[in-house]
């Protein structure tokens, strides 16, 4: 089916998220949408999917004007969507998620789960997915969850498929598999809209590229365009895509982890007997597919995990068994993986968020009282230093865009005297311009002699920052390799392949 | 919608040429039970209302929903220009004493409490030694019982509640002693017993009643405002032939649905004594001396058997009458907290 | 590559037709909170009036011959409703029937007296709310505080200010303990505070009932009634406006509690941590704040504040001795007060004053007009509901919704899209 | 480069939690203190017959204190077994805990009833528990459904009370309890509708609406009770209640029959509704969509489910069910309405919802536990217990706290519970 958007305009209050956007996607075409954070890509797709009502403009499918009052109408018209944030009910099984909204039922409204299972198996066989229809979604790795999203769309016979940042959380292998799936869908005549921040993928799979900035279409590009060209088109200025970084200058500080094992409440081992060392002045990147124990590793370093065995010594001081407060006081800076949940109190102002981990004492608390004047001054300073785009220090953090929220967290963590810096996914979902800035700050921290542990699923980021790379798979260390290890090898290791000479 | 409009002016709007007594404003304040408790609030209300009607004024009433509302309710009545204020229940004692001290020109009638040691003269306590009447009911029940077990339970463990249960138990014990029998009282042993934890007639109260019935009693004496309804319902549910004894009012009259079940009621004649106290005040004969209702002055008593006339031995009734006389004569002493 | 040069950043505010100045002013008033709050009160009062009118005997009688003399019905409605609200005002603010100002103003002092425990308990509930906990345990905390204060005030023998302070401290500690139990169970075992506080209410109720029925604990010596002896004069909260008015020192304590709670929440490190835990416990934990300890501490402080309400009842409002109902439902009223005050100390102060006025006025309304005091509950709860739903109030009174184009603008916008669509389709 | 893949499945390390044996131990010691510190002489008699079955189980009589010790010893033995299992990294099976509970309750009852003239009526102990639990179960089901759909229902108390009120009036006027039952459902539904309008349509904080609705309904029913019902008691507030119906055959089953199958129609309806809600929640389209909008409303929205309509529908169903529970007060317990007669049952039902982890069966069991503890204290005080009545009356609440803190612990509500769904 052919999709055409004509003059779509969507406003949120005073903000125009989409400004007369035109877009045509032919059957059997993969059309890529590019744009920085907040450019309006997701909004456009939500309009297409009936989640938002456009203020102006039209949606045409096979040249017929459509009216979508809700996603139900869009689905009936043959549109399917794989959302940026998965739209799966975590406590449901795969089959339940797939059938939700178009359930087949037998007598008395009884769910026909058998039929749903059959459908899941059938589609998963067709595309070579390995998905168990009875698995509970929250137990599944993200890659599989995404396949569930695709199965959901296909089970509704979608002929136009929208993928909104589908690769943000995938391994290179999984990304390749997804590309293959997209190509197969395309061969079957499906029209595909593909949104991503990763330029390499665009060039690999897209047939056409449309760039959106500040809600407007600013241009079209061929898949042959260079990364630099695409990046500057997106952001509106030249972007340095590589970080300038010298050889590590080791300092005396050191983090020594020995035999670290983390289990969950039920006893499942999440981090399995992990040992490594990070010296001051170097960046150790922990690479791996999401869900292989990296998150739990950082949380164990921070004292956020309950069942931890083994030893974590920072400059000789044991951290296992100590409280989070104590570990923070020992000079550990921490950027949590999920900033919205663990990093920020969204209802709090920027200033309040900047003092969140120093709420117990100096400098912002004296004799139990908050030093609001001092805090305000500090916040203004950091807003300037970290280029946080905001109306002022009293604006609630939740109102900032994703990238700016991330900068608030970084500003907080980097404004203490650090003896260790742990950053998990510091640039997830952040646009090219902000990435540039965040990377620069991480390297500055390293160059100040602080050991840095960087968790990232993003191989480009790992390659740009790491002095050494530790690859994790199923809670264990597959190997520790030099920072310039080729991404193909890393990709294999992330899938659990042990190679010789892996200890760097 | 289309009834007949009154042709005369509303009564009361014609003002000042009535006898002086008609200006004697009568008022009443309830405790947390409310005036529709089929029990002592309601009886006092009826007495006060009868007096007010006779005087020719409209009774002003205030219902209290919380402990802290007693004082404001009483004070407000004073502010409303009441001449006599009836306050119902020991809980209102402090508030009433306070108001009486502050307003020496107003007459206060306090039900169920003596008003403490320094009782002002413009406060008349009305007290009832219901143990005496409950004694008779206990004797009667013990004689009536075929199963040798009679039961009682209360709302909450208040003296105004347990005085009934106490008298009842003493009556049963006296029966055993006189007749060499061993009728047992379920639900009160003289010190502890069964309580529903509140005065709501609901499933909690009904379950307590059911549990007592389950012990094989054939007389049930629930003490505490509306909880007799739960008792009655439990009796009906059991399908057994169990007699109910009312407390405060004659249930046969106040709640006709009990007619087939009520053996007798232990009556606290609050309507009468309240009426008399108010009338005395209206006629300028108010005295602060406490009134204590007893069998002798008929301030307490047991109700007629009504439908149970035929089921109760005439002999037994004769004994009950004799015991009543003995209590009045002081030959039998009934113990209660009022001693 | 068919790229355009990157456009400069332009503000993306779309233009709205310039509204007239008159309209603008009206919109500002209409979108303000004050007007909506006022209208919420008006709406609640109207509903209350309807209930009063419908159930008034005179109105019913007059309505019986409505078609003969409708005027009678209206005047009966008028006198029923008017009388009710006049009494409400007379009972809560100023008694215009009084001979002197000193007497006339007494209702206002009564209002302040009744507001005292509502404010204190409201603070306790509101504070817990801010830390993300729903403290339904006000009743139990008040009862235990009253019991402890009552014990000290009846059993001990100390000179005046000392005795009062000792009773006060005992009560505050008891309230804090009763709140703290829920807090520590939540922190240690994860037991839901809603369940625990509900259960603790009942336990406190029966515990106090036992104390009141036991000689040597709380029962007045020589008495059989479940009531305490009068509080010793040296422990009673003094009446701050002299013997004519019952307003007692508890009111000042409540005001101080408002100030302290405000400081605690808005200006102190502890309050900062409470709020952080309340808004996002995960982020608070990551930032080194011990969530469990905050739950415990906030329930201790909340219990102490609610305890102050219990103390004010026992030592101030009912100094002649109290029984098992000394909480007077304030533990639950406090939830409404806290919600109406948006869990902000100053908001709670005003909500407490409003509810105190309703309560006080309700007595007069009942005494002089024979209207059951429960009508006050109805009006109060409607006020809270309406204030919480400004769009509903706006809709009821036909005021434009802010942030939403007025009907005229919407119609204009619709015309625009209709025409563009028409063009497209015809094209 | 030789490549080999890490194949091993993730490991599991058995977790050792000593919580269960510790709590069992504490309770055992507490119960053991009773016969130790206050030994009582005499026999205890347990009665298992209701009096009218064809096959009656005979009474059992034990010497009280020794029987109490036997119960305690069995409990202690199970505690040791539990500790050993934990030490060897095995789970403590649920049946063992159930056995433990039975043993200790037996021990406690033997001690408490020793020397009493009364017998321990096991049947009425349990059937009374069922009766006490019935309105709580209805209320809890209403709570479970609402919260599973994402709307916190603090207004259970209001729904119960409104149900009781309307049931009484309508049953009095029409003369049939069936009409009253329907009126109760409608009343609960109307309260739920107000909850829905404010919480779903106007996004008002659901806790606020719930709390306020409770106050509002208490106010309205008490006001109308005094102004309208009390003066017209005979016509408006005198109900012909539902009769008990013995189900043939089933009611003759020893022990269970008299407990479960000699009840009123509302109790039978409860059995059906508990089953229907459980089945519906996990097996039908209705349940799938209800849970979807409560867990992840946006996900439901993106597959074309109308979130707001689904929430409304479930909130209304929940209200009708809770309203039915209200009918129990005036159509079964007592044949008339009294103000505030639900006396906080809605809050107990709310506790059962959380205690039961938002599951219809578990919430039902929680309500039954509460009913059992309530009736246990009542039965014990009837047969004569040495403990003051006020402490006996505390029993159900203490049991609940122990159960919640000791056994249940953290409970996770549906993810979107309490969050309004706001679309652009
Ligand atoms: N529901 C909403 N209400 C108000 N503003 C919104 C809403 N959703 C999005 N926006 C705003 O609209 C703009 C476009 O957002 P959108 O999510 O479409 O960006 P995007 O291009 O998908 O960004 P990203 O690359 O980060 O996913 C942003 O500035 C955002 O702040
Ligand atoms: N309902 C809303 N009201 C106001 N602003 C909103 C709303 N929803 C989203 N936003 C705005 O949307 C922006 C975030 O948009 P978006 O979700 O595209 O960010 P993002 O960069 O993709 O972050 P992330 O990757 O973490 O989701 C913020 O500016 C936020 O203020
Ligand atoms: Mg997006
Ligand atoms: Mg994004």
JSON list of C-alpha atoms in Angstrom, two decimals, chain B residues 1-6 10 32 60-69 71-73 75-77 79-80 90-91 93-94 98 113 156 158-159 196-197 337, chain C residues 63-69 90 106 110 114 205-206 209 224-227 246 313 317-318 320 322-326 328 359-360 363-364 366-368 373-374:
[
{"chain": "B", "resi": 1, "resn": "UNK", "atom": "CA", "xyz": [-48.61, 17.80, 43.95]},
{"chain": "B", "resi": 2, "resn": "UNK", "atom": "CA", "xyz": [-52.14, 19.11, 44.41]},
{"chain": "B", "resi": 3, "resn": "UNK", "atom": "CA", "xyz": [-53.25, 18.89, 48.00]},
{"chain": "B", "resi": 4, "resn": "UNK", "atom": "CA", "xyz": [-55.35, 21.39, 49.85]},
{"chain": "B", "resi": 5, "resn": "UNK", "atom": "CA", "xyz": [-53.75, 24.60, 50.97]},
{"chain": "B", "resi": 6, "resn": "UNK", "atom": "CA", "xyz": [-54.18, 25.42, 54.64]},
{"chain": "B", "resi": 10, "resn": "UNK", "atom": "CA", "xyz": [-49.64, 28.61, 60.67]},
{"chain": "B", "resi": 32, "resn": "UNK", "atom": "CA", "xyz": [-23.83, 9.32, 69.81]},
{"chain": "B", "resi": 60, "resn": "UNK", "atom": "CA", "xyz": [-35.51, 21.68, 69.93]},
{"chain": "B", "resi": 61, "resn": "UNK", "atom": "CA", "xyz": [-33.21, 18.76, 69.49]},
{"chain": "B", "resi": 62, "resn": "UNK", "atom": "CA", "xyz": [-29.57, 18.25, 68.65]},
{"chain": "B", "resi": 63, "resn": "UNK", "atom": "CA", "xyz": [-27.95, 14.99, 67.87]},
{"chain": "B", "resi": 64, "resn": "UNK", "atom": "CA", "xyz": [-24.29, 14.42, 68.70]},
{"chain": "B", "resi": 65, "resn": "UNK", "atom": "CA", "xyz": [-22.08, 12.45, 66.39]},
{"chain": "B", "resi": 66, "resn": "UNK", "atom": "CA", "xyz": [-18.85, 12.72, 68.31]},
{"chain": "B", "resi": 67, "resn": "UNK", "atom": "CA", "xyz": [-17.61, 13.15, 71.80]},
{"chain": "B", "resi": 68, "resn": "UNK", "atom": "CA", "xyz": [-16.45, 16.70, 71.12]},
{"chain": "B", "resi": 69, "resn": "UNK", "atom": "CA", "xyz": [-19.90, 17.70, 69.97]},
{"chain": "B", "resi": 71, "resn": "UNK", "atom": "CA", "xyz": [-20.31, 20.68, 74.75]},
{"chain": "B", "resi": 72, "resn": "UNK", "atom": "CA", "xyz": [-21.09, 22.77, 71.66]},
{"chain": "B", "resi": 73, "resn": "UNK", "atom": "CA", "xyz": [-24.50, 21.19, 71.32]},
{"chain": "B", "resi": 75, "resn": "UNK", "atom": "CA", "xyz": [-23.97, 25.50, 74.67]},
{"chain": "B", "resi": 76, "resn": "UNK", "atom": "CA", "xyz": [-25.87, 26.11, 71.47]},
{"chain": "B", "resi": 77, "resn": "UNK", "atom": "CA", "xyz": [-29.07, 25.07, 73.16]},
{"chain": "B", "resi": 79, "resn": "UNK", "atom": "CA", "xyz": [-27.79, 30.21, 73.16]},
{"chain": "B", "resi": 80, "resn": "UNK", "atom": "CA", "xyz": [-31.04, 29.21, 71.49]},
{"chain": "B", "resi": 90, "resn": "UNK", "atom": "CA", "xyz": [-23.37, 9.58, 80.96]},
{"chain": "B", "resi": 91, "resn": "UNK", "atom": "CA", "xyz": [-21.11, 10.80, 78.20]},
{"chain": "B", "resi": 93, "resn": "UNK", "atom": "CA", "xyz": [-22.14, 14.57, 82.05]},
{"chain": "B", "resi": 94, "resn": "UNK", "atom": "CA", "xyz": [-19.11, 16.86, 81.95]},
{"chain": "B", "resi": 98, "resn": "UNK", "atom": "CA", "xyz": [-20.14, 22.83, 82.78]},
{"chain": "B", "resi": 113, "resn": "UNK", "atom": "CA", "xyz": [-25.27, 10.05, 85.37]},
{"chain": "B", "resi": 156, "resn": "UNK", "atom": "CA", "xyz": [-19.76, -2.08, 74.60]},
{"chain": "B", "resi": 158, "resn": "UNK", "atom": "CA", "xyz": [-20.18, 0.35, 79.68]},
{"chain": "B", "resi": 159, "resn": "UNK", "atom": "CA", "xyz": [-21.68, 0.32, 83.19]},
{"chain": "B", "resi": 196, "resn": "UNK", "atom": "CA", "xyz": [-20.14, -6.54, 69.85]},
{"chain": "B", "resi": 197, "resn": "UNK", "atom": "CA", "xyz": [-17.67, -3.69, 70.13]},
{"chain": "B", "resi": 337, "resn": "UNK", "atom": "CA", "xyz": [-22.67, 0.05, 90.26]},
{"chain": "C", "resi": 63, "resn": "UNK", "atom": "CA", "xyz": [-45.26, 21.72, 47.88]},
{"chain": "C", "resi": 64, "resn": "UNK", "atom": "CA", "xyz": [-48.34, 19.62, 48.57]},
{"chain": "C", "resi": 65, "resn": "UNK", "atom": "CA", "xyz": [-50.43, 22.49, 47.29]},
{"chain": "C", "resi": 66, "resn": "UNK", "atom": "CA", "xyz": [-47.82, 23.94, 44.97]},
{"chain": "C", "resi": 67, "resn": "UNK", "atom": "CA", "xyz": [-50.29, 24.56, 42.12]},
{"chain": "C", "resi": 68, "resn": "UNK", "atom": "CA", "xyz": [-52.63, 26.48, 44.32]},
{"chain": "C", "resi": 69, "resn": "UNK", "atom": "CA", "xyz": [-50.10, 28.76, 45.95]},
{"chain": "C", "resi": 90, "resn": "UNK", "atom": "CA", "xyz": [-24.12, 32.89, 63.02]},
{"chain": "C", "resi": 106, "resn": "UNK", "atom": "CA", "xyz": [-17.54, 33.91, 70.28]},
{"chain": "C", "resi": 110, "resn": "UNK", "atom": "CA", "xyz": [-15.15, 28.33, 68.50]},
{"chain": "C", "resi": 114, "resn": "UNK", "atom": "CA", "xyz": [-12.53, 23.28, 66.18]},
{"chain": "C", "resi": 205, "resn": "UNK", "atom": "CA", "xyz": [-9.68, 2.10, 69.80]},
{"chain": "C", "resi": 206, "resn": "UNK", "atom": "CA", "xyz": [-9.96, -1.09, 71.80]},
{"chain": "C", "resi": 209, "resn": "UNK", "atom": "CA", "xyz": [-11.46, 1.28, 75.64]},
{"chain": "C", "resi": 224, "resn": "UNK", "atom": "CA", "xyz": [-17.49, 2.82, 86.50]},
{"chain": "C", "resi": 225, "resn": "UNK", "atom": "CA", "xyz": [-17.93, 4.85, 83.39]},
{"chain": "C", "resi": 226, "resn": "UNK", "atom": "CA", "xyz": [-15.42, 4.46, 80.57]},
{"chain": "C", "resi": 227, "resn": "UNK", "atom": "CA", "xyz": [-14.18, 7.97, 81.06]},
{"chain": "C", "resi": 246, "resn": "UNK", "atom": "CA", "xyz": [-12.93, 28.28, 74.96]},
{"chain": "C", "resi": 313, "resn": "UNK", "atom": "CA", "xyz": [-8.73, 17.43, 72.23]},
{"chain": "C", "resi": 317, "resn": "UNK", "atom": "CA", "xyz": [-11.25, 20.94, 74.27]},
{"chain": "C", "resi": 318, "resn": "UNK", "atom": "CA", "xyz": [-12.39, 18.30, 76.78]},
{"chain": "C", "resi": 320, "resn": "UNK", "atom": "CA", "xyz": [-13.20, 17.58, 82.05]},
{"chain": "C", "resi": 322, "resn": "UNK", "atom": "CA", "xyz": [-12.73, 12.14, 77.87]},
{"chain": "C", "resi": 323, "resn": "UNK", "atom": "CA", "xyz": [-13.95, 8.80, 76.64]},
{"chain": "C", "resi": 324, "resn": "UNK", "atom": "CA", "xyz": [-13.21, 6.46, 73.77]},
{"chain": "C", "resi": 325, "resn": "UNK", "atom": "CA", "xyz": [-14.55, 8.78, 71.11]},
{"chain": "C", "resi": 326, "resn": "UNK", "atom": "CA", "xyz": [-12.16, 11.63, 71.78]},
{"chain": "C", "resi": 328, "resn": "UNK", "atom": "CA", "xyz": [-14.29, 12.59, 67.01]},
{"chain": "C", "resi": 359, "resn": "UNK", "atom": "CA", "xyz": [-18.32, 22.15, 61.98]},
{"chain": "C", "resi": 360, "resn": "UNK", "atom": "CA", "xyz": [-19.01, 24.94, 64.43]},
{"chain": "C", "resi": 363, "resn": "UNK", "atom": "CA", "xyz": [-24.12, 22.82, 65.55]},
{"chain": "C", "resi": 364, "resn": "UNK", "atom": "CA", "xyz": [-26.04, 26.06, 65.44]},
{"chain": "C", "resi": 366, "resn": "UNK", "atom": "CA", "xyz": [-28.87, 21.83, 63.94]},
{"chain": "C", "resi": 367, "resn": "UNK", "atom": "CA", "xyz": [-29.88, 23.47, 67.18]},
{"chain": "C", "resi": 368, "resn": "UNK", "atom": "CA", "xyz": [-31.82, 26.37, 65.71]},
{"chain": "C", "resi": 373, "resn": "UNK", "atom": "CA", "xyz": [-25.43, 18.22, 60.99]},
{"chain": "C", "resi": 374, "resn": "UNK", "atom": "CA", "xyz": [-24.59, 15.64, 58.35]}
]
